[in-house]
């Protein structure tokens, strides 16, 4: 059992928001999905206040050791989520973490309040990888703006509040520290790296949404660096993710300071990846406990900010 | 028509592989897999050597309709068009595959006493061949191909009466399969058209059936990351607005739900 | 011929600083290197004011579709470079671009002055991917600090000044704009992405330098996004790099707005990669000119800052 | 002793491949490649399937000393220890390789009338076997191995008088090769020791020769990205401070220049 913000979880492996649709998976795999549910908590895809259709296709580009997506956060909107999705998600055998995003503080506040009011939901994840309408930068890219957002909405939630950080920033640890200072119960990272794919024949953007987000093994070591930097800076739990395909990758994120590890793109290659990795992780932990115990008293990797390129 | 897939991917062995004209046919042993419904598909990845093609691809599995499923053996037909199909086309007996499936929703039988009329071409053959077998009674199938080498793929439509059209006239009618379809519908429009093939062909079929008021079920394709509704990547725009995920809402969709079949 | 800041270059392919040592390559390959020199200009490895031995090994980690390095900028220092390396580099059949880095404004100033005084050197590249001693962030991560650095040293150089940007920032286009405003003649990007590798057995950092920099195909689409964003923002020439292994990757960077394309990690896999890519690029350009002409009047990829992750 | 490499990598074909005990020996046709000097190495990558191993590796080529070079044929001996060697060990006749080389500086002949004494083990055999052939006169070679299966590799040291030690005593002397070396030097210390093998063995050889004041040339290993001095990744710390790049300053270095042979 793992304790995460007061939730007692079977194992440390969850899913990355938007990389596993339990409702659709139930249609494809039936009840076998519930019998053998791959995650110790289920993180639902980002919901917004209003329904969104998502970006025009194409939405996918396969990249070296990964993929770029520009899905555009399709979702039924808050009301649709609570009415249609929540009853089905509440039947999952694990706690539910609902991921929300708004482009204004008011939107976020209304989402957080509504989600916090629902007993079927165990925790709230706040996705701040959305461009600030003024600056065009991700809200989560700047410690100040993120800090004030968290300060404003923190009082509205009694449930654990996880802030999902964007990697598209100069100093993710500073952003994490701001979230912690303003009362976040945990941080999760990394989200996808901003990336671009061009149409071979024309040189124009391939993705309907213009740019997209890179995920998968290609970003594994970038994620590991950011998780380590954040875990050394904050004392709240960290949910680490980025390119995990094998149990040892989860173990490495934990060695870097993560309490939970989320599986994203690998779910697409192996729908049962979460279970496979959770099982393999257990054996690895027994084998390697000394060097990778999650006991935070043990030194985190020293990652001195020397010249990245050298 | 949807058979549930066992949860998770499974490792299966290629028991046979042969070339049929321009295509490669893979036969894999899937002894405890369920019987799929015509039009369903599987996500495939080679167990070895995946990821070493051009641009370090493929990373993700690839979607393939099954051609035949019987006696614990699954057959697929594919054309080498990129790193994933290239790697799969190189597999030989004894090599191993990761498969997930059957996935998606297949064809629905004709209603109102309409006859089944199959139309397609190229790598659109597998779902149509499976559907002809499932329907029985050797339905009429109209198949279009680039040339003689590709037309050889028509031999895989064993349980249908096949009429072939080729762009270069090397086999059968010189021209488009939709010309054959137009003629067939002119003869007798009390039919349901089941179609699978290249986007431009599917769009032509959709338009034709639309004009004629003939119901059509289209087996669509799109780049897919997951095949089970997880990534929201495989969408097609719907006439009434919004998008459908081809992997879970399809791949077979009523032509009437689409404004058009997108080019990719 | 390509014009780059007044330099007439045979073709648009150069090397990334620190990824090709022409002096060592001459020892390995002899004069064949000069006969068939792979680049249209040679960019030398970063030099610093004082000699540096570099980081303790291990310095390399192989990553999915790429590698992580923590070399630590070994170099003979300014004096040693001018005395030992420059005479040999001056014998190369192409113009020489000297890459310099300092951890203080004064250091940079002294480097730029000394390099600018040498006729054998055609242009200066300023590497700003070094941590600011105060903030620990790369100097190039913040538009203000970079702007003031460029303002201070620009007057000291009559040669073309290229500022090599760091990708470890929230808004690389803003940094590029600051460099342009303060008089940079060109910008080059991307440098490596900060990354971490852990020792399998211990969970401790593998690299002697702690963190390192990720390069190779894994970062190609991140580089493409940053180059496109920068090229749309500035009107000075852009040197694009990051994960180029094939001629079409160079063409894509050019379609995104790059005037020159640099080859880095691929040199390690194929010492003649520069020549191979330059040759292939020429045929592609003939084949595809309409869609990928470098004529800047033609629209650059629209890369609206929509949610990277979606 | 350094033969220049043709500039750039070249594509060659595997003409033969066999297992020798725990090792794989690859023979490639390199018809117009130059004759390498003993101790030099090549960077190798499989032309197909590179990058599809665990963790999407290998991406970079791998360094291998040549075992034999004659009649336009290059031979390499390798042990499967990770994704790169695993892929290479799977190559068979007809498969293709990218090679760059010969690279680095090899062994220098003994001076002052000293005899050549070769010591090493495991995958350290290739440079020693090549050196024995180049020296001629069947020099003495002391080789250490884990067990019988690995000791079979000693057969590849054709042109030397070989004495073997194994950790488990299954072949020859039970114990370390350095014990054999100590005995040889006690008998006659007027020698130059040429050594290649696992880091711990090389370090023991360095220390032993240091104490005895016997000159030693060590063929070192390190993870390499490029092999021709471009990346500065393959360094070893020198006694007088600073680092040497093993790929261009080595791989053969005088033991006296090192404080110690690093573990990796
Ligand atoms: C439900 C379904 C059933 C199918 N059934 C069959 C079948 O039975 N037989 C068959 O042969 N095929 C079938 N397909 C098509 C098959 O899945 C594709 O041909 C295959 O995925 C191509 O993969 P590839 O790696 O070979 O080529 P890719 O290069 O991946 O795909 C080819 C196309 O993808 C685009 N593309 C190019 N580069 C990239 C990139 N980096 N990222 C994303 N897209 C890119 C281009 O448009 C290119 O033309 C089916 C598809 C679906 C969805
Ligand atoms: C000059 C020279 C000559 C050589 N000659 C021979 C020879 O003749 N025969 C022979 O068999 N070998 C030889 N080697 C060694 C050979 O190059 C290595 O065994 C090979 O590179 C291992 O690659 P791999 O992918 O199989 O295993 P890797 O996993 O790449 O290497 C194994 C070791 O590398 C480290 N490692 C693990 N993961 C990573 C990672 N992601 N990135 C970086 N390091 C990692 C670990 O220490 C591991 O034990 C030589 C090496 C050199 C430098
Ligand atoms: C197709 C796709 C859709 C995603 N959708 C969301 C989302 O809706 N909300 C969110 O916070 N993250 C989303 N993500 C990011 C993932 O949750 C995860 O942070 C990222 O993919 C890195 O992990 P990975 O490398 O294991 O995929 C998405 C990622 C992918 C690939
Ligand atoms: C081993 C290595 C050493 C490098 N050294 C330098 C350097 O000294 N100065 C610099 O500005 N960039 C340096 N770089 C960054 C490259 O010039 C280039 O920006 C980066 O590798 C991205 O290109 P690539 O993906 O083609 O390698 C180095 C990169 C590598 C891999
Ligand atoms: S392929 Fe992922 S949702 Fe359809
Ligand atoms: S391996 Fe690149 S410098 Fe030696």
Coordinates of N, CA and C in Angstrom, one line a residue, chain B residues 114-115 117 181 184-186 188-194 205-218 254-256:
Chain B
X114 N -32.8 -5.9 -48.2 CA -31.8 -5.4 -49.2 C -30.7 -6.4 -49.4
X115 N -30.1 -6.4 -50.6 CA -29.0 -7.3 -50.8 C -27.7 -6.6 -50.3
X117 N -24.0 -5.5 -51.0 CA -23.1 -5.2 -52.2 C -21.8 -4.7 -51.7
X181 N -19.9 0.2 -59.5 CA -20.9 0.3 -58.5 C -22.1 1.1 -59.0
X184 N -24.1 -1.3 -61.1 CA -24.9 -2.2 -60.2 C -26.1 -1.6 -59.6
X185 N -25.9 -0.4 -59.1 CA -27.0 0.3 -58.4 C -28.1 0.7 -59.4
X186 N -27.7 1.0 -60.6 CA -28.6 1.3 -61.7 C -29.5 0.1 -62.0
X188 N -30.0 -2.5 -59.8 CA -30.8 -2.8 -58.7 C -30.4 -2.0 -57.4
X189 N -31.1 -1.0 -57.0 CA -30.6 -0.1 -56.0 C -31.1 -0.6 -54.6
X190 N -31.8 -1.7 -54.5 CA -32.3 -2.2 -53.2 C -31.2 -3.0 -52.5
X191 N -30.2 -2.2 -52.1 CA -29.0 -2.9 -51.6 C -28.4 -2.0 -50.4
X192 N -27.6 -2.7 -49.6 CA -26.8 -2.0 -48.7 C -25.3 -2.1 -49.2
X193 N -24.6 -1.0 -49.3 CA -23.3 -1.1 -49.8 C -22.3 -1.1 -48.6
X194 N -21.4 -2.1 -48.6 CA -20.4 -2.2 -47.6 C -19.1 -1.9 -48.3
X205 N -17.7 6.5 -53.1 CA -18.7 5.6 -52.7 C -19.8 6.3 -51.9
X206 N -19.3 7.0 -50.9 CA -20.2 7.8 -50.0 C -21.1 8.7 -50.8
X207 N -20.4 9.5 -51.7 CA -21.2 10.5 -52.5 C -22.2 9.8 -53.4
X208 N -21.8 8.7 -54.1 CA -22.6 8.0 -55.0 C -23.9 7.5 -54.3
X209 N -23.6 6.8 -53.1 CA -24.7 6.2 -52.4 C -25.6 7.3 -51.8
X210 N -25.0 8.4 -51.5 CA -25.8 9.5 -51.0 C -26.8 10.0 -52.0
X211 N -26.3 10.2 -53.2 CA -27.2 10.7 -54.3 C -28.3 9.7 -54.5
X212 N -27.9 8.4 -54.6 CA -28.9 7.3 -54.9 C -29.8 7.0 -53.7
X213 N -29.5 7.5 -52.5 CA -30.3 7.2 -51.4 C -30.1 5.7 -50.9
X214 N -28.9 5.2 -51.2 CA -28.6 3.8 -50.9 C -27.8 3.8 -49.6
X215 N -28.3 3.1 -48.5 CA -27.5 3.0 -47.3 C -26.1 2.4 -47.5
X216 N -25.1 3.0 -46.9 CA -23.8 2.4 -47.0 C -23.1 2.4 -45.7
X217 N -22.3 1.3 -45.4 CA -21.5 1.2 -44.2 C -20.0 1.3 -44.7
X218 N -19.3 2.2 -44.2 CA -17.9 2.4 -44.6 C -17.0 2.0 -43.5
X254 N -21.9 4.4 -40.6 CA -22.9 4.7 -41.6 C -22.4 5.9 -42.4
X255 N -22.4 5.7 -43.7 CA -22.0 6.8 -44.6 C -22.7 8.1 -44.3
X256 N -24.0 8.0 -43.9 CA -24.8 9.1 -43.6 C -24.4 10.0 -42.5

